[in-house]
Backbone as a chain_set.jsonl record, in Angstrom:
{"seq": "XXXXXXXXXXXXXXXXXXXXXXXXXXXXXXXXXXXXXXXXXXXXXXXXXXXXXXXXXXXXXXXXXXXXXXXXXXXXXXXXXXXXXXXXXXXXXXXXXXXXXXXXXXXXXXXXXXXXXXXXXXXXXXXXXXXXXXXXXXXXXXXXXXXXXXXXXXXXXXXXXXXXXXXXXXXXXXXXXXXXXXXXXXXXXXXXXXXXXXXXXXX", "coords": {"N": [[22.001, -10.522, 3.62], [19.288, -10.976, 1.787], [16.144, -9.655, 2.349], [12.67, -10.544, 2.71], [9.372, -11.061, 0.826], [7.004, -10.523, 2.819], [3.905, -9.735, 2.444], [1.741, -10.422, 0.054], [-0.505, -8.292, -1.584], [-3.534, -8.472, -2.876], [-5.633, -5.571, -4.008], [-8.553, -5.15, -4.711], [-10.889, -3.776, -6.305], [-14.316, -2.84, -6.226], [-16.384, -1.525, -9.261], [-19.24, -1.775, -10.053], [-22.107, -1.28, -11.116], [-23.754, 0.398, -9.789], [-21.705, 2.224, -8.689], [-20.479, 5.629, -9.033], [-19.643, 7.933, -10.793], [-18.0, 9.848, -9.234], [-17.717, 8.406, -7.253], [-16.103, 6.493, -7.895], [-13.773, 7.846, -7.852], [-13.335, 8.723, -5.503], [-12.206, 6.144, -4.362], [-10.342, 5.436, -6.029], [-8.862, 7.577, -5.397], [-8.616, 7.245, -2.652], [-7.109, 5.127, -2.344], [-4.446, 5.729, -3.144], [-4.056, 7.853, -1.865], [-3.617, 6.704, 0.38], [-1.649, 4.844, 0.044], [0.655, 6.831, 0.185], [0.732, 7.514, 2.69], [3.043, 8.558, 5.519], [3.085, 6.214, 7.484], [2.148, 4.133, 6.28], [3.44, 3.616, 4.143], [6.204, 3.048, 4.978], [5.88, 0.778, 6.001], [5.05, -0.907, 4.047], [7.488, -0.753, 2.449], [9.428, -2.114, 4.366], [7.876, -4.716, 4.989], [8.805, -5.575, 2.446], [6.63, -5.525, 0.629], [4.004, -6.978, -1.996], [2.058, -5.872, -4.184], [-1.023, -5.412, -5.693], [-3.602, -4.58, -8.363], [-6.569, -5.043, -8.705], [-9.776, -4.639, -11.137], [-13.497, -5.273, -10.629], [-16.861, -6.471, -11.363], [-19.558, -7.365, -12.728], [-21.018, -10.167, -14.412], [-17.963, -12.255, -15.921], [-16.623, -9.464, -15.767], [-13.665, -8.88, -14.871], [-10.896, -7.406, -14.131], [-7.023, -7.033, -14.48], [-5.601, -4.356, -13.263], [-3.412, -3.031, -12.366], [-0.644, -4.295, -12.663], [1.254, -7.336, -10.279], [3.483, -5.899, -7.94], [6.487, -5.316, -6.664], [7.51, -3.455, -3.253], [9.895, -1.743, -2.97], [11.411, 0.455, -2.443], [11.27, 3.99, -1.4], [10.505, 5.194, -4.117], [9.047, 3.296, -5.232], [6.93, 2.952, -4.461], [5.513, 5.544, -4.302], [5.451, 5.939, -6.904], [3.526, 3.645, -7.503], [1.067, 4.589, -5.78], [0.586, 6.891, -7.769], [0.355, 5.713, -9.948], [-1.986, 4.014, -9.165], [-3.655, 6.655, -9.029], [-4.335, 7.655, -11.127], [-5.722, 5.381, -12.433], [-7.838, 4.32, -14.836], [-11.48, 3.532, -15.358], [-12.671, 0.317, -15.389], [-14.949, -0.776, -16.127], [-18.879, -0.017, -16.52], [-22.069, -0.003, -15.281], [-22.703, -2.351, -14.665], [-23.652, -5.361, -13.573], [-23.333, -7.099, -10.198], [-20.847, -9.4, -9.68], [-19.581, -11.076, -6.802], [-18.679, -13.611, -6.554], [-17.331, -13.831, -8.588], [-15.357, -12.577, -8.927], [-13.74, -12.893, -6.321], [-12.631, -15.722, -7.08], [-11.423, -15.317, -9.73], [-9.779, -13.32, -8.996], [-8.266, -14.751, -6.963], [-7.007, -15.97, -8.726], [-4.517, -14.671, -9.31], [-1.916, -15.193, -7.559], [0.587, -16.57, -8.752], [2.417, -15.517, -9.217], [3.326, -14.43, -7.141], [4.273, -16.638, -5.519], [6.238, -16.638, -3.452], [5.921, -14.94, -1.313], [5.374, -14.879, 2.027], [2.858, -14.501, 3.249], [-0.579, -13.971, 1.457], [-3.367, -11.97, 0.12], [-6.258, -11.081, -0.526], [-7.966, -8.008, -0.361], [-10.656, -6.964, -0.443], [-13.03, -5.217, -1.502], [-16.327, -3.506, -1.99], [-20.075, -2.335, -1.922], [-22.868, -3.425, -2.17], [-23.999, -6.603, -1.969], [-23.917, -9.805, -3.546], [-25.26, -10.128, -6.409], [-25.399, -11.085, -9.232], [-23.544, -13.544, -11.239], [-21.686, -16.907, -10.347], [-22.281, -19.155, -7.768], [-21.032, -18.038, -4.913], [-20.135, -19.221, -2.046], [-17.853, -21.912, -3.206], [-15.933, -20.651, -4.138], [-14.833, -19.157, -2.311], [-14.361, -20.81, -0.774], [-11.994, -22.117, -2.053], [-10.13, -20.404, -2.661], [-8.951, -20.353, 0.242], [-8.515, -22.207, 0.692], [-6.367, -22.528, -0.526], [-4.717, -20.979, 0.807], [-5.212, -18.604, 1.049], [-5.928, -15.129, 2.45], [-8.965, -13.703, 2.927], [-9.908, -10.386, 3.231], [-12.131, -7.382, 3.716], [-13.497, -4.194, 2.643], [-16.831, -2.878, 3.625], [-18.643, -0.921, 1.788], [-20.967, 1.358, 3.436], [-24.122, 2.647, 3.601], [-25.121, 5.902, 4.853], [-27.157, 5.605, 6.88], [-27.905, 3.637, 10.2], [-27.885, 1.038, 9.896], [-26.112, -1.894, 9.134], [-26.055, -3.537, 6.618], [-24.574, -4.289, 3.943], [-21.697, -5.072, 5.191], [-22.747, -6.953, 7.105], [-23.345, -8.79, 5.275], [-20.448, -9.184, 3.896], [-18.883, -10.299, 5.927], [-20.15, -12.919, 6.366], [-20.338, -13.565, 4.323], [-18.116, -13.941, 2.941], [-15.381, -13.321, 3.622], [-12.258, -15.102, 4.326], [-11.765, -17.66, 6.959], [-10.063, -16.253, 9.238], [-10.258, -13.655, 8.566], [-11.361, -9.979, 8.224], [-13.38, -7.712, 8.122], [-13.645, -4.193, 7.254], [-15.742, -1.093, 7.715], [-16.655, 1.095, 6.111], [-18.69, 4.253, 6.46], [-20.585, 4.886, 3.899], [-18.996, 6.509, 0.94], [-17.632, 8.767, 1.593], [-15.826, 8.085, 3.703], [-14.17, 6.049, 2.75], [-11.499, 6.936, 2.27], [-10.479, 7.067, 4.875], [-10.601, 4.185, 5.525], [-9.62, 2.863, 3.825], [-6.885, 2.91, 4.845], [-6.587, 2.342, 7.109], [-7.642, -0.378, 6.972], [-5.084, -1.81, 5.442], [-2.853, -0.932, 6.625], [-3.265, -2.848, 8.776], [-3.803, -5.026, 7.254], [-1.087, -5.011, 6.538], [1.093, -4.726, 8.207], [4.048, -5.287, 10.833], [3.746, -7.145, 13.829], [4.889, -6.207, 16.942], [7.262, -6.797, 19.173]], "CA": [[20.904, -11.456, 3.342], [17.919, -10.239, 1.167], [14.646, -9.432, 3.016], [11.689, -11.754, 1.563], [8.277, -10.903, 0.74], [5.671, -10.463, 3.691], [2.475, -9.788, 1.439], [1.388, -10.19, -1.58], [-2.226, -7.964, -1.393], [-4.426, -7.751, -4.376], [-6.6, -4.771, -4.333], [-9.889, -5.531, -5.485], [-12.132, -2.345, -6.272], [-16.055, -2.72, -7.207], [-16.779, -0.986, -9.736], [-20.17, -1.807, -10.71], [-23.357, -0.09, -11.761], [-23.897, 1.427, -8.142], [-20.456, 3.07, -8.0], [-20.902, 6.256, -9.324], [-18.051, 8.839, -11.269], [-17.611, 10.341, -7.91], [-17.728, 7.72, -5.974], [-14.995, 5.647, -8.098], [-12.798, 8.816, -7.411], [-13.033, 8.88, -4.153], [-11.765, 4.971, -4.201], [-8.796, 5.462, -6.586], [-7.759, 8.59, -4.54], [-8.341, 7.037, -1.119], [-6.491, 4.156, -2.177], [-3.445, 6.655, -3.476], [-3.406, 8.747, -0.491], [-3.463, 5.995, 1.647], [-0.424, 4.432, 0.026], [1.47, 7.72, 0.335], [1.022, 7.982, 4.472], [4.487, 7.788, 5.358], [3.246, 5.286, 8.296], [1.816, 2.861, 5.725], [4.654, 3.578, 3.19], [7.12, 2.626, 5.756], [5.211, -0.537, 6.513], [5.109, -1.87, 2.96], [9.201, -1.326, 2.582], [9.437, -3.427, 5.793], [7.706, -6.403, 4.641], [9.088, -5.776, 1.157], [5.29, -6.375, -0.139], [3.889, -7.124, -3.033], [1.048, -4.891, -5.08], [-1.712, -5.464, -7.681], [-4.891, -4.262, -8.343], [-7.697, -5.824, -10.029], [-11.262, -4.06, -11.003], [-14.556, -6.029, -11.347], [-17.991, -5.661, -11.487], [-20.215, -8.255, -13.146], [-20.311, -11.732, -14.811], [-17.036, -12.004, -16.826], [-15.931, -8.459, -15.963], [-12.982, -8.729, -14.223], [-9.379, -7.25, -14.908], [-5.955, -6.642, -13.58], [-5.338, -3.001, -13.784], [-2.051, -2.679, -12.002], [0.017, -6.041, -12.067], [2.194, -7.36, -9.218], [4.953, -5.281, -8.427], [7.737, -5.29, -5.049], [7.425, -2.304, -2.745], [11.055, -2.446, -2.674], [11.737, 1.382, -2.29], [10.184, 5.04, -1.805], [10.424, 5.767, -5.365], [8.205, 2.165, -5.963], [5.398, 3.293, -3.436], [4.718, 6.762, -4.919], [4.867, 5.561, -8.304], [2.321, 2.985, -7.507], [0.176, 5.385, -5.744], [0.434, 7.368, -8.847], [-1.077, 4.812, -10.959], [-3.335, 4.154, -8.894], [-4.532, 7.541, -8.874], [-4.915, 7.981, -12.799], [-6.046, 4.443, -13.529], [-9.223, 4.28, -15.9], [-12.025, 3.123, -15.02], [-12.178, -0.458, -16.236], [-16.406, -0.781, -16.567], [-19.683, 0.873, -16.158], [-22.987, -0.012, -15.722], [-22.957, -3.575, -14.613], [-24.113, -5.887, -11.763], [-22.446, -7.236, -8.814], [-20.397, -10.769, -9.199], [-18.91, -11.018, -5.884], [-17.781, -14.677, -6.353], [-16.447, -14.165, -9.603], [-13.918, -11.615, -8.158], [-12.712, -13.632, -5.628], [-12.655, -16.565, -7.835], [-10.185, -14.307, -10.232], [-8.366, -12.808, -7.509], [-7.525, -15.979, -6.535], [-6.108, -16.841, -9.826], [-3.524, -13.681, -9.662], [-1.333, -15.334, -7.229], [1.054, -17.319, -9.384], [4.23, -15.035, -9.968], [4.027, -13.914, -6.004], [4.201, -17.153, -4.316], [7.345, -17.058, -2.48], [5.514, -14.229, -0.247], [4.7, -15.571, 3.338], [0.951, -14.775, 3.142], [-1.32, -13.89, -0.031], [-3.886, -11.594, 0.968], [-7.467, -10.616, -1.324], [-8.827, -7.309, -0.088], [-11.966, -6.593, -1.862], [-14.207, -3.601, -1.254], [-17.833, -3.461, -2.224], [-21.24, -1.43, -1.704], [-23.563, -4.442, -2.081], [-24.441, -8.271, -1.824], [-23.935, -10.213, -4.498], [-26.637, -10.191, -7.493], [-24.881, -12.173, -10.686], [-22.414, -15.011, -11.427], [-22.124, -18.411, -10.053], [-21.99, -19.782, -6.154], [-20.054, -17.244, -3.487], [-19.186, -20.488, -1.077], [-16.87, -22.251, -3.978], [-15.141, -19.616, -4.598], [-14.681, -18.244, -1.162], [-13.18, -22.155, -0.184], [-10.945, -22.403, -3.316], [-9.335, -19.537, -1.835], [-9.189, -20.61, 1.549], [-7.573, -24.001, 0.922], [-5.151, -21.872, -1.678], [-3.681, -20.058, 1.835], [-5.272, -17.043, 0.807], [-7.375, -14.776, 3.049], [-9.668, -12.546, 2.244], [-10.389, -9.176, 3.843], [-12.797, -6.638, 3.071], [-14.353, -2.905, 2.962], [-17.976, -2.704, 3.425], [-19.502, 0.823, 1.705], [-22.709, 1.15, 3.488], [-25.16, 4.492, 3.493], [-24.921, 6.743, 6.365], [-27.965, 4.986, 8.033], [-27.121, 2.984, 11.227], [-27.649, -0.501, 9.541], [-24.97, -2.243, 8.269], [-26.389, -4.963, 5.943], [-23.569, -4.87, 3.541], [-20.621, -5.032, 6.441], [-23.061, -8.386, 7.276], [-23.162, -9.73, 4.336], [-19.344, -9.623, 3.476], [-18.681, -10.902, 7.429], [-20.873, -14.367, 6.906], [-19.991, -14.751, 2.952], [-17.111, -13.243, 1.869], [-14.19, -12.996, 4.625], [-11.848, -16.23, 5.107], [-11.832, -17.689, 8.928], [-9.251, -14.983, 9.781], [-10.565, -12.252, 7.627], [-11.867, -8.657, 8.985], [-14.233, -6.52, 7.471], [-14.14, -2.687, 7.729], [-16.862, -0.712, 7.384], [-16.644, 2.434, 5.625], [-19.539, 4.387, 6.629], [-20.325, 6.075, 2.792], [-17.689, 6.347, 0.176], [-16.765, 9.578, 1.783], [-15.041, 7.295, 4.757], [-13.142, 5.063, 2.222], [-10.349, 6.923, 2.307], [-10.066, 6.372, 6.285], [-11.064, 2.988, 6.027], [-8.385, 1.95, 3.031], [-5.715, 3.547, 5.208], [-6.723, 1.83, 8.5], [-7.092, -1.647, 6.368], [-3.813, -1.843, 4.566], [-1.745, -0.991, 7.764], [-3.475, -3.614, 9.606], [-2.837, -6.351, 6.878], [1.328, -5.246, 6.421], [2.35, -4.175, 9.226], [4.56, -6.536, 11.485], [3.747, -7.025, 15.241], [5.877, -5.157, 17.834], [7.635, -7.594, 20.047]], "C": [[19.667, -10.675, 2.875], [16.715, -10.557, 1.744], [13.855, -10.293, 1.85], [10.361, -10.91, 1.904], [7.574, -11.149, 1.882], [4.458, -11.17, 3.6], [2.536, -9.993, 0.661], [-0.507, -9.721, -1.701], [-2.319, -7.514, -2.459], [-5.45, -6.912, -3.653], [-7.67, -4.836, -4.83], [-11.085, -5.007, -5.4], [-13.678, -2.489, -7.076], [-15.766, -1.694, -7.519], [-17.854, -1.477, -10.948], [-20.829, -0.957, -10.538], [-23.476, 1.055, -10.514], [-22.897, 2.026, -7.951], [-20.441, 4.156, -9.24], [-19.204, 6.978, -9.905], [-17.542, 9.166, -10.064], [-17.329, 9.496, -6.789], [-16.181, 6.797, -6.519], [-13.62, 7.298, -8.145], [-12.131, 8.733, -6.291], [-12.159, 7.539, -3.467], [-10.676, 4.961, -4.702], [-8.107, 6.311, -5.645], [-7.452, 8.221, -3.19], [-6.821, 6.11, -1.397], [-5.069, 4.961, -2.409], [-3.022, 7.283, -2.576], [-3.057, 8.055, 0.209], [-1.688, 5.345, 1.614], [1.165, 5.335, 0.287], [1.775, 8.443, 1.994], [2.338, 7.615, 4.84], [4.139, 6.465, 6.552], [2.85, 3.936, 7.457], [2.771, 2.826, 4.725], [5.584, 2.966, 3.775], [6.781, 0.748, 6.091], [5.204, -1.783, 5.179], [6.458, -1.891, 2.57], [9.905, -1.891, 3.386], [9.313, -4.324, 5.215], [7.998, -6.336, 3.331], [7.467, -6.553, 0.28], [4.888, -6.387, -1.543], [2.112, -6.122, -3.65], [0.119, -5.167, -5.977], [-2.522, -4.95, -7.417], [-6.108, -4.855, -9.13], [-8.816, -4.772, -9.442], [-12.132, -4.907, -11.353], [-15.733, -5.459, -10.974], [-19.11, -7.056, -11.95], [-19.919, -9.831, -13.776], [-19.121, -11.951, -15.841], [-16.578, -10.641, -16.901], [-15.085, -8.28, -14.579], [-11.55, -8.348, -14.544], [-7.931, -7.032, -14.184], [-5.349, -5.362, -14.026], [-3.616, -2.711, -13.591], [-0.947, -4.128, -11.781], [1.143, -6.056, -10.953], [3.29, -6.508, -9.529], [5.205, -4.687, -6.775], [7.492, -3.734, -4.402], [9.097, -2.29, -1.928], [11.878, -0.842, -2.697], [10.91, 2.668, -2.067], [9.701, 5.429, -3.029], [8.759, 4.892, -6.194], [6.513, 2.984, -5.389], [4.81, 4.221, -4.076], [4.51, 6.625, -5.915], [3.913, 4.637, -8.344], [1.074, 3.765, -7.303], [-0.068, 6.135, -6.841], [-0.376, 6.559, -9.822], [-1.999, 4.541, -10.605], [-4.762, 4.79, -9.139], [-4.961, 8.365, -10.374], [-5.605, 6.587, -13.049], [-7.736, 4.753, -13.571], [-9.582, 3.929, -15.486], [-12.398, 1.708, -15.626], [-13.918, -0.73, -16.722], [-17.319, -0.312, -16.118], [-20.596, 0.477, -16.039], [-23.486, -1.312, -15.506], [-23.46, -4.11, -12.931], [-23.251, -6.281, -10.288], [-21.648, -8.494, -8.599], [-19.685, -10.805, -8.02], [-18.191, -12.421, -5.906], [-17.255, -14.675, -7.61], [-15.292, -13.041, -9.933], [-13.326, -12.284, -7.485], [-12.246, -14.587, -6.134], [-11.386, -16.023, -9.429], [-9.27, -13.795, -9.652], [-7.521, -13.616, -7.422], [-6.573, -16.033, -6.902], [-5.011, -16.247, -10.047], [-2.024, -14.302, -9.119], [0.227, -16.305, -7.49], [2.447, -16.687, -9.336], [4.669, -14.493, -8.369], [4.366, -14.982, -5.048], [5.562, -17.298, -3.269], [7.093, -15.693, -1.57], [4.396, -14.955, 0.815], [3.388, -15.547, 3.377], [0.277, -14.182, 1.812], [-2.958, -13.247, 0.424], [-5.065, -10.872, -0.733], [-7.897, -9.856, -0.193], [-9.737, -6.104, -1.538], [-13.046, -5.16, -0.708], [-15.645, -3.652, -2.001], [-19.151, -2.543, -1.606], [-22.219, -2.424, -1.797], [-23.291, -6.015, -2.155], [-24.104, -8.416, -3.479], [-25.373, -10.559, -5.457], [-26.375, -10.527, -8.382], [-23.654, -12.632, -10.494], [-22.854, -16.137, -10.639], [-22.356, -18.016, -8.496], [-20.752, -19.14, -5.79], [-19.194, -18.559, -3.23], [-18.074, -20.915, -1.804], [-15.86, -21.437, -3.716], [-14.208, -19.046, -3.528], [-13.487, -19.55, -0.652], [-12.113, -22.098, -1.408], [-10.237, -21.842, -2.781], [-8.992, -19.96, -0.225], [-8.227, -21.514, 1.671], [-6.109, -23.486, -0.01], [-4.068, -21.622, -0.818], [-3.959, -18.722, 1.262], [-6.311, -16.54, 1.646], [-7.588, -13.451, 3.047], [-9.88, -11.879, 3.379], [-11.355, -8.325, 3.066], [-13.406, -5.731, 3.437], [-15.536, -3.239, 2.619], [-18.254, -1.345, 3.32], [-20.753, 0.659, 2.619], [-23.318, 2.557, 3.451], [-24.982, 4.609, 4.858], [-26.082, 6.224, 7.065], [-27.288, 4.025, 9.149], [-27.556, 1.456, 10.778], [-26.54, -0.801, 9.002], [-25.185, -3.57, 7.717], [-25.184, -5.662, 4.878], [-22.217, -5.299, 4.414], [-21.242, -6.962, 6.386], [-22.986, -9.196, 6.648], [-21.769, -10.191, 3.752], [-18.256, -10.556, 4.882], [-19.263, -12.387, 6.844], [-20.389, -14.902, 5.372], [-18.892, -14.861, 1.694], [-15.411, -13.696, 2.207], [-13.757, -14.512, 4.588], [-12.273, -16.316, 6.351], [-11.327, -16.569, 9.665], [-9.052, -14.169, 9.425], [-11.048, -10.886, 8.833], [-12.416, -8.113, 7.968], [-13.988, -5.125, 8.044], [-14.663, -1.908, 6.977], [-16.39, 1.041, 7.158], [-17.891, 3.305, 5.311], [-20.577, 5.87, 5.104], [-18.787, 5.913, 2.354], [-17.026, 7.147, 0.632], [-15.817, 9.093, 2.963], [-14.258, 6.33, 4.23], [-12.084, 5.219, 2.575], [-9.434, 6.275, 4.061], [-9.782, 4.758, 6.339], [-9.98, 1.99, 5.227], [-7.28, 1.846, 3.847], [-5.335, 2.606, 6.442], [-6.453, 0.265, 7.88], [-5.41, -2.345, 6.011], [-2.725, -1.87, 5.716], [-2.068, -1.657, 8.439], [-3.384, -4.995, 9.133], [-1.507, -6.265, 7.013], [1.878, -4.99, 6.951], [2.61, -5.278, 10.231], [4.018, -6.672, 12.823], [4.542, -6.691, 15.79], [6.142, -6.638, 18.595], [8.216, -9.055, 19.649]], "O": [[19.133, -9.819, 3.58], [16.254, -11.695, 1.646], [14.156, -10.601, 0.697], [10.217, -10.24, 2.927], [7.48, -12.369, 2.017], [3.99, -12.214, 4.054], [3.633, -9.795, 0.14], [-1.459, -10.489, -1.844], [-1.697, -6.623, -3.038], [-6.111, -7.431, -2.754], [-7.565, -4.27, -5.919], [-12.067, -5.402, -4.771], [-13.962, -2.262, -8.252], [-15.165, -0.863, -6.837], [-17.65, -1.581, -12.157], [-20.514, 0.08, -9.954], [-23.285, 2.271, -10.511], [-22.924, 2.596, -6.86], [-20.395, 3.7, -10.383], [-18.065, 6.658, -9.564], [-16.443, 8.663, -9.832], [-16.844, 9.785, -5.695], [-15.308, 6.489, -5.708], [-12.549, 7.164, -8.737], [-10.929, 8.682, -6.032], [-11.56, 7.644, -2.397], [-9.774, 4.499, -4.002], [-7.033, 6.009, -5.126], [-6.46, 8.599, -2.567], [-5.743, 6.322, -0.842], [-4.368, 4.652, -1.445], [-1.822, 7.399, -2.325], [-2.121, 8.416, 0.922], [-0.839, 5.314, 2.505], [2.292, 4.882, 0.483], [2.529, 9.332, 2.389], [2.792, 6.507, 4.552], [5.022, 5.607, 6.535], [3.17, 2.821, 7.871], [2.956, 1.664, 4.364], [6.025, 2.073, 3.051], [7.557, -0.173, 6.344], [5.304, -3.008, 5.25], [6.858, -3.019, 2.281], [11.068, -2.19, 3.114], [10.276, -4.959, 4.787], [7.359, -7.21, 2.745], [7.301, -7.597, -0.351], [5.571, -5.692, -2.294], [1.178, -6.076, -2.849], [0.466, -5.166, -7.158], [-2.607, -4.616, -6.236], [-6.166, -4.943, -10.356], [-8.973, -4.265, -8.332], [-11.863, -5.512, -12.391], [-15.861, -4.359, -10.437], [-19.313, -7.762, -10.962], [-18.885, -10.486, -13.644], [-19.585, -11.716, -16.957], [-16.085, -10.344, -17.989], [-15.497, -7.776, -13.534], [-10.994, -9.111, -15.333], [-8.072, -6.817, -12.98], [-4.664, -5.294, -15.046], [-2.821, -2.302, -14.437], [-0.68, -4.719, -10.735], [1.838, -5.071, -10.704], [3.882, -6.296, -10.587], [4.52, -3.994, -6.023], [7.28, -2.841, -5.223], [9.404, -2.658, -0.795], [13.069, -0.931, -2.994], [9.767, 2.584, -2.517], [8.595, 5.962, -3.121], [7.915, 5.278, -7.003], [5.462, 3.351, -5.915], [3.673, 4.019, -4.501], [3.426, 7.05, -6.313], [3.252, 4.722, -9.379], [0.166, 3.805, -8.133], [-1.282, 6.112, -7.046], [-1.484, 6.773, -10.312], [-3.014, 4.639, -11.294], [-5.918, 4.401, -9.306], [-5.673, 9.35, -10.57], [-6.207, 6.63, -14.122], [-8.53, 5.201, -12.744], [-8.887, 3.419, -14.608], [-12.487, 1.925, -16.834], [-14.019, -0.901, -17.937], [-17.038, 0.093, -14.99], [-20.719, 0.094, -17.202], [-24.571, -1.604, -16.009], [-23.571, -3.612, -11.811], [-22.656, -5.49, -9.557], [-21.615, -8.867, -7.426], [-18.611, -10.318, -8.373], [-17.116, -12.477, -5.308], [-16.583, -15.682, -7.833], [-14.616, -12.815, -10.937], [-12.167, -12.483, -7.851], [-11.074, -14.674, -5.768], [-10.592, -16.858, -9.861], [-8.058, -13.872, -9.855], [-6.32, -13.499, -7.665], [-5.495, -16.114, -6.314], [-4.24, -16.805, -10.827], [-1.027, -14.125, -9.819], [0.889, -16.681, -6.522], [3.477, -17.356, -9.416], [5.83, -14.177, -8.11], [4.716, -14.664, -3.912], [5.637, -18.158, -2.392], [8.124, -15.283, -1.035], [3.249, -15.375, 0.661], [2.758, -16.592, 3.542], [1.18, -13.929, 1.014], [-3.715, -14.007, 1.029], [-4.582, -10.342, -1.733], [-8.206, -10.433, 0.85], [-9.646, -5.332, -2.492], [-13.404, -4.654, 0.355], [-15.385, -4.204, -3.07], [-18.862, -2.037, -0.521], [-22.877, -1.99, -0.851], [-22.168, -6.422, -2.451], [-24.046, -7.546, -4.348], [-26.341, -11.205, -5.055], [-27.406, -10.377, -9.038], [-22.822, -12.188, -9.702], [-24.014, -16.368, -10.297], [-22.562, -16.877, -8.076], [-19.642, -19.497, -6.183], [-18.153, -18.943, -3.763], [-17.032, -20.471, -1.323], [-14.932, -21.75, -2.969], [-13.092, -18.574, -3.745], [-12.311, -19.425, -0.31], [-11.038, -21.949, -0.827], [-9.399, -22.521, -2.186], [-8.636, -18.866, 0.214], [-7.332, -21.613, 2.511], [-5.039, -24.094, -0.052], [-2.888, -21.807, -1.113], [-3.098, -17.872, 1.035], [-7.393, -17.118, 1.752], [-6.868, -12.455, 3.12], [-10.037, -12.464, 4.451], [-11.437, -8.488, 1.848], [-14.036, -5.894, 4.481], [-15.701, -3.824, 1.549], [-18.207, -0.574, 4.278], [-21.507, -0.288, 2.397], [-22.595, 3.521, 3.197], [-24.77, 3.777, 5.741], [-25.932, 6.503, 8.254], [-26.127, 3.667, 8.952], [-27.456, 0.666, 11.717], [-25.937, 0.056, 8.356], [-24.656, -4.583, 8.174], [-24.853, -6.846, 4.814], [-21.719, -6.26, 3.826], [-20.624, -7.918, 5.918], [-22.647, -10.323, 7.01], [-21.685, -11.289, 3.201], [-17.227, -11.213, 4.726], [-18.343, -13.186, 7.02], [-20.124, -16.071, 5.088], [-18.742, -15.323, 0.563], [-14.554, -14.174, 1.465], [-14.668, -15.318, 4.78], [-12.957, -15.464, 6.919], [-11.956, -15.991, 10.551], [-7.987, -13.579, 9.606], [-11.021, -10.982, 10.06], [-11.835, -8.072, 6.884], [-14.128, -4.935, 9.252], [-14.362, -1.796, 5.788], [-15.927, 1.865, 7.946], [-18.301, 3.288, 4.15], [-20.971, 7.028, 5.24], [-17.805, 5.469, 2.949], [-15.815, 6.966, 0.502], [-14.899, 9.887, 3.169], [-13.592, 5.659, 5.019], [-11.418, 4.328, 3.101], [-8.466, 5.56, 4.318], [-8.93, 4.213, 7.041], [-9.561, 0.891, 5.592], [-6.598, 0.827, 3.739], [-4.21, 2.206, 6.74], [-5.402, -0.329, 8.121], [-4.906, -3.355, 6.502], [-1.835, -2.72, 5.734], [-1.286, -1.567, 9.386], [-3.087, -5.959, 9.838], [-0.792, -7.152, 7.48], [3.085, -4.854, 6.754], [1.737, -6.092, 10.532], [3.568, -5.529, 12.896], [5.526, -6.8, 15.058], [5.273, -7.511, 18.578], [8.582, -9.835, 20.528]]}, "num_chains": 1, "name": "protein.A"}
């Protein structure tokens, strides 16, 4: 009997104006290393999950870099991580749509639906500052059966305003935020994420 789809998690990497050459490095590679831990590798050929990536950034800049695709062996995993860890940067220099990412995200889920849950984790360094209305966007998704998760970048100070802001306007009901304290903590923070959406419960 053939194992069925788990997940289906889109990836969804800011890269607007505030994310810097170095800093969108440190996000492709976290996300690459992370997929290559054998404890989270092991975890996505379990639930046989599903893969994409989208990049956005401002109003109308949103794209799908890596399209769906089955984690249906070791060979799949490392070659994903691999693309990951070369893909281009898709724009530069722009503002921050946060609802017109999720609001795209959304729209990816079409060729995975026969996977048990459908999962938008988005990552960000600030609040939203262009496109339409967050809320919409955030329910569209919501009522879809999709729920959102998400990394908060914040600066090494002890506030965490972005963390707050993706907690009250971002996250479904049964979302989680984790806070990646600086980009140089992404990589922890992708690693810790990812195995805490696909991995099964014990018992």
């Amino acid at each position: 009997m053939a194992r069925t789809c788990d997940v289906a998690l889109l990836l969804t990497i800011d890269v607007s104006g505030s994310i810097d050459r170095g800093e969108y490095r440190l996000q492709v590679d976290g996300l690459a290393d992370a997929l290559l831990d054998p404890e989270l590798a092991d975890a996505l050929l379990l639930g046989q999950v599903a893969l994409s990536v989208v990049q956005w950034s401002g109003t109308g800049r949103q794209t799908v870099s890596i399209p769906w695709r089955r984690m249906l062996s070791a060979g799949e995993v490392a070659d994903f991580a691999r693309r990951a860890r070369a893909l281009p940067r898709a724009y530069t220099g722009s503002d921050t749509a946060v609802g017109e990412a999720i609001g795209f995200s959304a729209r990816q889920f079409g060729s995975v639906q026969d996977c048990r849950r459908k999962v938008i984790d988005i990552s960000g360094d600030g609040p939203q500052n262009a496109g339409g209305p967050l809320a919409p966007e955030r329910g569209g998704a919501a009522l879809a059966g999709i729920e959102i998760n998400a990394i908060a970048i914040e600066d090494m100070g002890r506030a965490s305003p972005i963390t707050e802001f993706y907690r009250r306007f971002v996250i479904t009901r049964n979302g989680f935020v984790m806070t990646a304290r600086g980009l140089g903590d992404y990589p922890r923070a992708i690693r810790a994420k990812i195995l805490r959406e696909v991995s099964k419960p014990l018992g």
